[in-house]
Amino acid sequence: MTEKIKICAGPGCKAWNSETMAHRLQKMQGNGKVCLVPCMNKCGGGASIRLRDRGKIIKLRETKEVAQLMDPNKVALAAVC
């Protein structure tokens, strides 16, 4: 998988439960692989998640999508261009 997963902690993403998603991912990935970062300026449509440095930002709308993020067989997540 990736070295580090970055999750936006800006106010818009917090409204989409980004902190809960971060805690859930930390349980799945282990400490040090998931971090909350300042606003990514990609607001609206869900919590912003970046899987790689300078990679595309994806939007998660529900906490259950965190499990889908970790499943390589599921690719139905929205990416922000």
Short mmCIF file of N, CA and C in Angstrom, two decimals:
data_model
loop_
_atom_site.label_atom_id
_atom_site.label_comp_id
_atom_site.label_asym_id
_atom_site.label_seq_id
_atom_site.Cartn_x
_atom_site.Cartn_y
_atom_site.Cartn_z
N MET A 1 0.85 -1.18 0.00
CA MET A 1 0.00 0.00 0.00
C MET A 1 0.89 1.23 0.00
N THR A 2 0.38 2.33 0.47
CA THR A 2 1.13 3.57 0.45
C THR A 2 1.94 3.72 1.72
N GLU A 3 2.89 4.63 1.69
CA GLU A 3 3.68 4.90 2.88
C GLU A 3 2.88 5.69 3.90
N LYS A 4 2.14 6.70 3.45
CA LYS A 4 1.40 7.53 4.37
C LYS A 4 0.07 7.95 3.75
N ILE A 5 -0.98 7.91 4.53
CA ILE A 5 -2.30 8.36 4.11
C ILE A 5 -2.57 9.67 4.82
N LYS A 6 -2.85 10.72 4.05
CA LYS A 6 -3.11 12.03 4.63
C LYS A 6 -4.60 12.33 4.54
N ILE A 7 -5.17 12.75 5.66
CA ILE A 7 -6.59 13.05 5.74
C ILE A 7 -6.76 14.50 6.18
N CYS A 8 -7.56 15.23 5.43
CA CYS A 8 -7.79 16.65 5.70
C CYS A 8 -8.52 16.83 7.03
N ALA A 9 -8.03 17.79 7.82
CA ALA A 9 -8.66 18.11 9.10
C ALA A 9 -9.31 19.49 9.06
N GLY A 10 -9.54 20.01 7.87
CA GLY A 10 -10.21 21.30 7.73
C GLY A 10 -11.67 21.21 8.16
N PRO A 11 -12.32 22.35 8.39
CA PRO A 11 -13.69 22.35 8.90
C PRO A 11 -14.69 21.62 8.00
N GLY A 12 -14.55 21.76 6.69
CA GLY A 12 -15.47 21.08 5.79
C GLY A 12 -15.33 19.57 5.86
N CYS A 13 -14.10 19.09 5.94
CA CYS A 13 -13.86 17.64 6.03
C CYS A 13 -14.24 17.09 7.40
N LYS A 14 -14.05 17.90 8.44
CA LYS A 14 -14.49 17.47 9.77
C LYS A 14 -15.99 17.23 9.77
N ALA A 15 -16.73 18.04 9.02
CA ALA A 15 -18.18 17.85 8.92
C ALA A 15 -18.53 16.51 8.28
N TRP A 16 -17.61 15.96 7.49
CA TRP A 16 -17.79 14.64 6.87
C TRP A 16 -17.11 13.55 7.70
N ASN A 17 -16.80 13.82 8.96
CA ASN A 17 -16.22 12.84 9.89
C ASN A 17 -14.81 12.40 9.52
N SER A 18 -14.00 13.33 9.03
CA SER A 18 -12.63 12.96 8.64
C SER A 18 -11.81 12.44 9.81
N GLU A 19 -12.04 12.97 11.01
CA GLU A 19 -11.28 12.50 12.17
C GLU A 19 -11.64 11.06 12.52
N THR A 20 -12.91 10.71 12.42
CA THR A 20 -13.34 9.34 12.67
C THR A 20 -12.73 8.40 11.63
N MET A 21 -12.72 8.85 10.37
CA MET A 21 -12.12 8.05 9.31
C MET A 21 -10.63 7.83 9.57
N ALA A 22 -9.95 8.88 10.04
CA ALA A 22 -8.52 8.76 10.34
C ALA A 22 -8.28 7.74 11.45
N HIS A 23 -9.09 7.78 12.49
CA HIS A 23 -8.92 6.81 13.59
C HIS A 23 -9.18 5.39 13.10
N ARG A 24 -10.17 5.23 12.25
CA ARG A 24 -10.48 3.89 11.73
C ARG A 24 -9.33 3.37 10.86
N LEU A 25 -8.80 4.25 10.01
CA LEU A 25 -7.67 3.85 9.17
C LEU A 25 -6.43 3.54 10.00
N GLN A 26 -6.22 4.30 11.08
CA GLN A 26 -5.07 4.03 11.95
C GLN A 26 -5.16 2.63 12.55
N LYS A 27 -6.37 2.22 12.91
CA LYS A 27 -6.54 0.87 13.45
C LYS A 27 -6.22 -0.18 12.39
N MET A 28 -6.58 0.11 11.14
CA MET A 28 -6.36 -0.85 10.06
C MET A 28 -4.90 -0.85 9.59
N GLN A 29 -4.26 0.31 9.56
CA GLN A 29 -2.92 0.45 8.98
C GLN A 29 -1.81 0.50 10.01
N GLY A 30 -2.13 0.81 11.24
CA GLY A 30 -1.10 0.98 12.26
C GLY A 30 -0.72 2.44 12.42
N ASN A 31 -0.20 2.76 13.58
CA ASN A 31 0.20 4.14 13.87
C ASN A 31 1.34 4.57 12.95
N GLY A 32 1.34 5.83 12.61
CA GLY A 32 2.40 6.38 11.78
C GLY A 32 2.12 6.34 10.30
N LYS A 33 1.10 5.60 9.88
CA LYS A 33 0.80 5.51 8.46
C LYS A 33 -0.36 6.41 8.05
N VAL A 34 -1.06 6.97 9.03
CA VAL A 34 -2.20 7.84 8.77
C VAL A 34 -1.98 9.13 9.56
N CYS A 35 -2.18 10.27 8.89
CA CYS A 35 -2.04 11.52 9.62
C CYS A 35 -3.09 12.53 9.16
N LEU A 36 -3.55 13.33 10.11
CA LEU A 36 -4.44 14.44 9.81
C LEU A 36 -3.58 15.63 9.40
N VAL A 37 -3.98 16.32 8.34
CA VAL A 37 -3.22 17.46 7.83
C VAL A 37 -4.14 18.68 7.74
N PRO A 38 -3.56 19.88 7.67
CA PRO A 38 -4.39 21.09 7.51
C PRO A 38 -5.21 21.02 6.22
N CYS A 39 -6.13 21.94 6.09
CA CYS A 39 -7.05 21.96 4.94
C CYS A 39 -6.31 21.80 3.61
N MET A 40 -6.81 20.89 2.76
CA MET A 40 -6.22 20.63 1.45
C MET A 40 -6.81 21.53 0.37
N ASN A 41 -7.78 22.36 0.74
CA ASN A 41 -8.44 23.28 -0.20
C ASN A 41 -9.14 22.56 -1.34
N LYS A 42 -9.68 21.40 -1.07
CA LYS A 42 -10.50 20.64 -2.02
C LYS A 42 -11.85 20.37 -1.36
N CYS A 43 -12.46 21.43 -0.88
CA CYS A 43 -13.65 21.33 -0.05
C CYS A 43 -14.89 20.92 -0.84
N GLY A 44 -15.79 20.26 -0.15
CA GLY A 44 -17.07 19.87 -0.72
C GLY A 44 -17.09 18.44 -1.21
N GLY A 45 -18.19 17.77 -0.97
CA GLY A 45 -18.39 16.43 -1.51
C GLY A 45 -17.83 15.29 -0.69
N GLY A 46 -17.31 15.56 0.48
CA GLY A 46 -16.77 14.50 1.33
C GLY A 46 -15.43 14.89 1.93
N ALA A 47 -14.90 14.00 2.75
CA ALA A 47 -13.60 14.23 3.37
C ALA A 47 -12.49 13.95 2.35
N SER A 48 -11.51 14.83 2.29
CA SER A 48 -10.40 14.70 1.35
C SER A 48 -9.32 13.78 1.91
N ILE A 49 -8.90 12.81 1.08
CA ILE A 49 -7.89 11.84 1.47
C ILE A 49 -6.85 11.76 0.35
N ARG A 50 -5.57 11.88 0.71
CA ARG A 50 -4.48 11.75 -0.28
C ARG A 50 -3.71 10.49 0.08
N LEU A 51 -3.59 9.59 -0.89
CA LEU A 51 -2.92 8.31 -0.65
C LEU A 51 -1.42 8.36 -0.87
N ARG A 52 -0.94 9.22 -1.71
CA ARG A 52 0.49 9.33 -1.99
C ARG A 52 0.87 10.80 -1.98
N ASP A 53 2.12 11.08 -1.70
CA ASP A 53 2.58 12.46 -1.84
C ASP A 53 2.35 12.91 -3.27
N ARG A 54 1.69 14.02 -3.41
CA ARG A 54 1.35 14.60 -4.72
C ARG A 54 0.44 13.71 -5.55
N GLY A 55 -0.20 12.73 -4.94
CA GLY A 55 -1.16 11.89 -5.65
C GLY A 55 -2.52 12.56 -5.70
N LYS A 56 -3.45 11.94 -6.38
CA LYS A 56 -4.80 12.48 -6.46
C LYS A 56 -5.47 12.42 -5.10
N ILE A 57 -6.36 13.37 -4.89
CA ILE A 57 -7.15 13.41 -3.67
C ILE A 57 -8.47 12.71 -3.97
N ILE A 58 -8.85 11.80 -3.08
CA ILE A 58 -10.15 11.16 -3.22
C ILE A 58 -11.07 11.68 -2.13
N LYS A 59 -12.37 11.55 -2.34
CA LYS A 59 -13.36 12.04 -1.40
C LYS A 59 -14.11 10.85 -0.81
N LEU A 60 -14.15 10.79 0.51
CA LEU A 60 -14.94 9.78 1.19
C LEU A 60 -16.11 10.47 1.86
N ARG A 61 -17.29 9.89 1.71
CA ARG A 61 -18.49 10.51 2.27
C ARG A 61 -18.99 9.80 3.51
N GLU A 62 -18.67 8.53 3.64
CA GLU A 62 -19.14 7.78 4.80
C GLU A 62 -17.98 6.99 5.39
N THR A 63 -18.05 6.80 6.69
CA THR A 63 -16.97 6.09 7.38
C THR A 63 -16.79 4.68 6.85
N LYS A 64 -17.86 4.03 6.42
CA LYS A 64 -17.75 2.66 5.91
C LYS A 64 -16.92 2.59 4.63
N GLU A 65 -16.75 3.71 3.93
CA GLU A 65 -15.94 3.72 2.72
C GLU A 65 -14.45 3.53 3.02
N VAL A 66 -14.07 3.72 4.28
CA VAL A 66 -12.67 3.51 4.67
C VAL A 66 -12.26 2.07 4.39
N ALA A 67 -13.14 1.12 4.70
CA ALA A 67 -12.83 -0.29 4.43
C ALA A 67 -12.70 -0.53 2.93
N GLN A 68 -13.53 0.13 2.14
CA GLN A 68 -13.44 -0.01 0.69
C GLN A 68 -12.12 0.55 0.16
N LEU A 69 -11.64 1.60 0.80
CA LEU A 69 -10.38 2.20 0.40
C LEU A 69 -9.24 1.19 0.50
N MET A 70 -9.30 0.32 1.49
CA MET A 70 -8.24 -0.64 1.72
C MET A 70 -8.41 -1.91 0.89
N ASP A 71 -9.56 -2.08 0.23
CA ASP A 71 -9.82 -3.28 -0.57
C ASP A 71 -9.47 -2.99 -2.03
N PRO A 72 -8.41 -3.58 -2.57
CA PRO A 72 -7.99 -3.29 -3.94
C PRO A 72 -9.00 -3.73 -5.00
N ASN A 73 -9.96 -4.58 -4.65
CA ASN A 73 -10.95 -5.04 -5.62
C ASN A 73 -12.08 -4.05 -5.81
N LYS A 74 -12.16 -3.03 -4.95
CA LYS A 74 -13.22 -2.04 -5.06
C LYS A 74 -12.61 -0.72 -5.49
N VAL A 75 -13.12 -0.17 -6.58
CA VAL A 75 -12.53 1.05 -7.12
C VAL A 75 -13.58 2.15 -7.33
N ALA A 76 -14.69 2.10 -6.63
CA ALA A 76 -15.79 3.04 -6.85
C ALA A 76 -15.69 4.27 -5.96
N LEU A 77 -14.50 4.81 -5.81
CA LEU A 77 -14.32 6.02 -5.02
C LEU A 77 -14.08 7.20 -5.96
N ALA A 78 -14.58 8.35 -5.60
CA ALA A 78 -14.45 9.54 -6.43
C ALA A 78 -13.09 10.20 -6.23
N ALA A 79 -12.48 10.60 -7.31
CA ALA A 79 -11.21 11.33 -7.25
C ALA A 79 -11.43 12.77 -7.68
N VAL A 80 -10.75 13.68 -7.02
CA VAL A 80 -10.81 15.09 -7.38
C VAL A 80 -9.65 15.37 -8.31
N CYS A 81 -9.93 15.94 -9.45
CA CYS A 81 -8.86 16.22 -10.43
C CYS A 81 -8.12 17.49 -10.09
#
